[in-house]
mmCIF file of C-alpha atoms in Angstrom:
data_model
loop_
_atom_site.group_PDB
_atom_site.id
_atom_site.type_symbol
_atom_site.label_atom_id
_atom_site.label_comp_id
_atom_site.label_asym_id
_atom_site.label_seq_id
_atom_site.Cartn_x
_atom_site.Cartn_y
_atom_site.Cartn_z
ATOM 1 C CA MET B 1 112.831 134.317 118.622
ATOM 2 C CA LYS B 2 115.850 134.127 116.233
ATOM 3 C CA LYS B 3 117.374 131.225 118.508
ATOM 4 C CA GLU B 4 114.120 129.218 118.445
ATOM 5 C CA LEU B 5 113.594 129.694 114.756
ATOM 6 C CA LYS B 6 117.433 128.486 114.159
ATOM 7 C CA ILE B 7 116.959 125.444 116.102
ATOM 8 C CA ALA B 8 113.716 124.769 114.418
ATOM 9 C CA ILE B 9 114.918 125.021 111.072
ATOM 10 C CA THR B 10 118.028 122.810 112.244
ATOM 11 C CA ILE B 11 115.500 119.893 113.681
ATOM 12 C CA PHE B 12 113.494 120.284 110.606
ATOM 13 C CA ILE B 13 116.202 119.713 108.007
ATOM 14 C CA VAL B 14 117.888 117.206 110.129
ATOM 15 C CA VAL B 15 114.610 115.182 110.677
ATOM 16 C CA PHE B 16 113.391 115.545 106.912
ATOM 17 C CA ILE B 17 116.683 114.224 105.211
ATOM 18 C CA ILE B 18 117.306 111.539 107.709
ATOM 19 C CA ASP B 19 113.548 110.605 106.848
ATOM 20 C CA GLN B 20 113.939 111.006 103.077
ATOM 21 C CA VAL B 21 117.231 108.951 103.043
ATOM 22 C CA VAL B 22 116.020 106.263 104.761
ATOM 23 C CA LYS B 23 112.583 105.934 102.619
ATOM 24 C CA PHE B 24 114.639 106.086 99.631
ATOM 25 C CA GLY B 25 116.513 103.066 100.826
ATOM 26 C CA PHE B 26 113.180 101.140 101.264
ATOM 27 C CA ALA B 27 111.459 102.202 98.062
ATOM 28 C CA ASN B 28 114.687 101.863 95.873
ATOM 29 C CA LEU B 29 117.287 99.659 97.448
ATOM 30 C CA SER B 30 115.348 96.787 98.909
ATOM 31 C CA TRP B 31 116.250 97.277 102.574
ATOM 32 C CA ASP B 32 113.543 95.002 103.783
ATOM 33 C CA VAL B 33 114.485 92.561 106.858
ATOM 34 C CA ASP B 34 112.503 90.016 108.671
ATOM 35 C CA GLY B 35 113.024 89.803 112.329
ATOM 36 C CA PRO B 36 111.051 87.904 115.090
ATOM 37 C CA TYR B 37 109.304 90.797 116.722
ATOM 38 C CA MET B 38 109.769 93.685 114.125
ATOM 39 C CA SER B 39 110.372 93.644 110.443
ATOM 40 C CA LEU B 40 111.465 96.449 108.294
ATOM 41 C CA LYS B 41 109.327 95.844 105.200
ATOM 42 C CA LEU B 42 108.334 98.352 102.283
ATOM 43 C CA ALA B 43 104.755 99.402 102.305
ATOM 44 C CA TYR B 44 102.922 102.000 100.935
ATOM 45 C CA ASN B 45 100.177 104.180 102.621
ATOM 46 C CA TYR B 46 97.658 105.913 100.314
ATOM 47 C CA GLY B 47 95.780 107.414 103.336
ATOM 48 C CA VAL B 48 96.354 108.855 106.756
ATOM 49 C CA ALA B 49 96.957 107.019 110.109
ATOM 50 C CA PHE B 50 95.737 103.067 109.709
ATOM 51 C CA SER B 51 95.025 103.800 106.018
ATOM 52 C CA MET B 52 92.103 106.133 106.681
ATOM 53 C CA PHE B 53 90.685 108.194 103.751
ATOM 54 C CA SER B 54 92.597 106.240 101.367
ATOM 55 C CA PHE B 55 89.757 107.078 98.799
ATOM 56 C CA LEU B 56 91.308 110.421 98.937
ATOM 57 C CA GLU B 57 94.354 109.172 97.578
ATOM 58 C CA HIS B 58 95.021 111.306 94.814
ATOM 59 C CA ASN B 59 93.849 114.551 96.285
ATOM 60 C CA LEU B 60 95.040 113.991 99.986
ATOM 61 C CA LYS B 61 98.310 115.564 99.395
ATOM 62 C CA TYR B 62 96.913 118.889 97.981
ATOM 63 C CA ILE B 63 94.352 118.789 101.366
ATOM 64 C CA GLN B 64 97.464 118.430 103.458
ATOM 65 C CA LEU B 65 99.315 121.101 101.514
ATOM 66 C CA VAL B 66 96.289 123.405 102.229
ATOM 67 C CA ILE B 67 96.371 122.438 105.784
ATOM 68 C CA ILE B 68 100.229 123.199 106.235
ATOM 69 C CA LEU B 69 99.608 126.666 104.381
ATOM 70 C CA ILE B 70 96.884 127.130 107.342
ATOM 71 C CA ALA B 71 98.920 126.264 110.160
ATOM 72 C CA THR B 72 101.602 128.474 108.794
ATOM 73 C CA LEU B 73 99.617 131.454 108.354
ATOM 74 C CA TYR B 74 98.283 131.026 112.075
ATOM 75 C CA LEU B 75 101.712 130.787 113.297
ATOM 76 C CA PHE B 76 102.621 133.917 111.142
ATOM 77 C CA LYS B 77 99.963 135.897 113.154
ATOM 78 C CA ASN B 78 100.572 133.866 116.481
ATOM 79 C CA LYS B 79 104.449 134.173 117.026
ATOM 80 C CA ASN B 80 103.983 133.475 120.711
ATOM 81 C CA VAL B 81 102.796 129.931 119.879
ATOM 82 C CA PHE B 82 105.690 129.166 117.494
ATOM 83 C CA LYS B 83 108.051 130.539 120.569
ATOM 84 C CA GLU B 84 106.139 128.026 123.098
ATOM 85 C CA TYR B 85 106.071 125.047 120.866
ATOM 86 C CA TYR B 86 108.973 125.420 118.299
ATOM 87 C CA ILE B 87 110.548 122.140 119.056
ATOM 88 C CA ALA B 88 107.100 120.318 118.526
ATOM 89 C CA ILE B 89 106.231 122.467 115.449
ATOM 90 C CA ALA B 90 109.558 121.657 113.605
ATOM 91 C CA LEU B 91 108.853 117.852 114.250
ATOM 92 C CA LEU B 92 105.414 118.167 113.153
ATOM 93 C CA TYR B 93 106.630 119.950 109.764
ATOM 94 C CA ALA B 94 109.304 117.813 109.151
ATOM 95 C CA GLY B 95 107.250 114.592 109.473
ATOM 96 C CA GLY B 96 104.080 116.101 107.786
ATOM 97 C CA LEU B 97 106.168 117.512 104.727
ATOM 98 C CA SER B 98 108.183 114.504 104.448
ATOM 99 C CA ASN B 99 105.100 112.324 104.236
ATOM 100 C CA ILE B 100 103.778 114.622 101.672
ATOM 101 C CA LEU B 101 106.634 114.711 99.686
ATOM 102 C CA ASP B 102 106.321 110.764 99.419
ATOM 103 C CA ARG B 103 102.860 111.274 98.068
ATOM 104 C CA PHE B 104 104.440 113.234 94.919
ATOM 105 C CA THR B 105 107.482 111.092 94.850
ATOM 106 C CA TYR B 106 106.403 107.458 95.258
ATOM 107 C CA GLY B 107 102.398 107.967 95.052
ATOM 108 C CA GLY B 108 101.894 107.255 98.608
ATOM 109 C CA VAL B 109 103.620 107.204 101.999
ATOM 110 C CA VAL B 110 106.704 105.025 102.355
ATOM 111 C CA ASP B 111 106.400 102.976 105.711
ATOM 112 C CA TYR B 112 108.548 100.254 106.989
ATOM 113 C CA PHE B 113 108.637 99.670 110.465
ATOM 114 C CA TYR B 114 106.052 96.384 111.224
ATOM 115 C CA TRP B 115 105.756 95.265 114.623
ATOM 116 C CA HIS B 116 104.455 91.914 114.545
ATOM 117 C CA HIS B 117 105.307 90.099 118.101
ATOM 118 C CA TRP B 118 102.228 89.305 120.251
ATOM 119 C CA PHE B 119 99.883 91.732 118.005
ATOM 120 C CA GLU B 120 100.138 93.052 114.603
ATOM 121 C CA PHE B 121 100.472 96.879 114.478
ATOM 122 C CA ALA B 122 100.016 99.214 111.733
ATOM 123 C CA ILE B 123 103.301 99.781 109.747
ATOM 124 C CA PHE B 124 104.823 103.408 110.070
ATOM 125 C CA ASN B 125 107.970 105.213 109.617
ATOM 126 C CA ILE B 126 110.256 107.809 111.149
ATOM 127 C CA ALA B 127 108.169 110.673 109.996
ATOM 128 C CA ASP B 128 105.221 109.200 111.814
ATOM 129 C CA VAL B 129 107.218 108.727 115.085
ATOM 130 C CA MET B 130 108.220 112.428 114.838
ATOM 131 C CA ILE B 131 104.751 113.451 114.464
ATOM 132 C CA ASP B 132 103.681 111.465 117.534
ATOM 133 C CA LEU B 133 106.569 112.886 119.455
ATOM 134 C CA ALA B 134 105.455 116.167 118.710
ATOM 135 C CA VAL B 135 101.751 115.567 119.767
ATOM 136 C CA VAL B 136 103.298 114.046 123.034
ATOM 137 C CA ILE B 137 105.458 117.243 123.626
ATOM 138 C CA ILE B 138 102.423 119.620 123.033
ATOM 139 C CA ILE B 139 100.423 117.568 125.592
ATOM 140 C CA PHE B 140 102.924 117.307 128.116
ATOM 141 C CA LYS B 141 103.549 121.414 127.889
ATOM 142 C CA GLN B 142 99.614 121.860 127.778
ATOM 143 C CA ILE B 143 99.496 119.631 130.949
ATOM 144 C CA LYS B 144 102.255 121.132 132.591
ATOM 145 C CA GLN B 145 100.831 124.832 131.919
ATOM 146 C CA SER B 146 97.676 123.788 133.089
ATOM 147 C CA ARG B 147 98.909 122.666 136.396
ATOM 148 C CA GLU B 148 101.050 125.963 136.886
ATOM 149 C CA GLU B 149 97.928 128.117 136.240
ATOM 150 C CA LYS B 150 95.871 125.928 138.743
ATOM 151 C CA LYS B 151 98.793 126.525 141.341
ATOM 152 C CA GLN B 152 98.734 130.188 140.543
ATOM 153 C CA ASN B 153 95.112 130.331 140.991
ATOM 154 C CA GLU B 154 95.079 128.485 144.390
ATOM 155 C CA ILE B 155 97.893 131.051 145.676
ATOM 156 C CA LYS B 156 95.782 133.965 144.550
ATOM 157 C CA SER B 157 92.625 132.468 146.266
#
């Protein structure tokens, strides 16, 4: 468990710092760049994915902190879940807490990747990508585990 915790903390720190440094650059140093397929443009998201729940703008950061607290308590009680998903959890926490810090620091989440070739897509940031990556890892591990259990049940039958 100590090894997994060290790796998770390292991943968390690296992702969190990189995300915050990049966001600082866009929010304070005008790093905007226009490109033919994708642009880097500062935008603030006052909601969650695709600006949903933006009407909760001022309370959202507190709601999200409560969710993080509940998730942390769950992980303390279910250490086996942490051991199985520590990389995904580190990515989720880094991305989630970085976006929450944005809400306290800038009033909204700092977004800057803007895809606009063939179709327009939501503006997002590194933290969002890490959260998505964590979800993909969790789904992949769940599918793999389900297939292994199914194979074990077939062997027993």
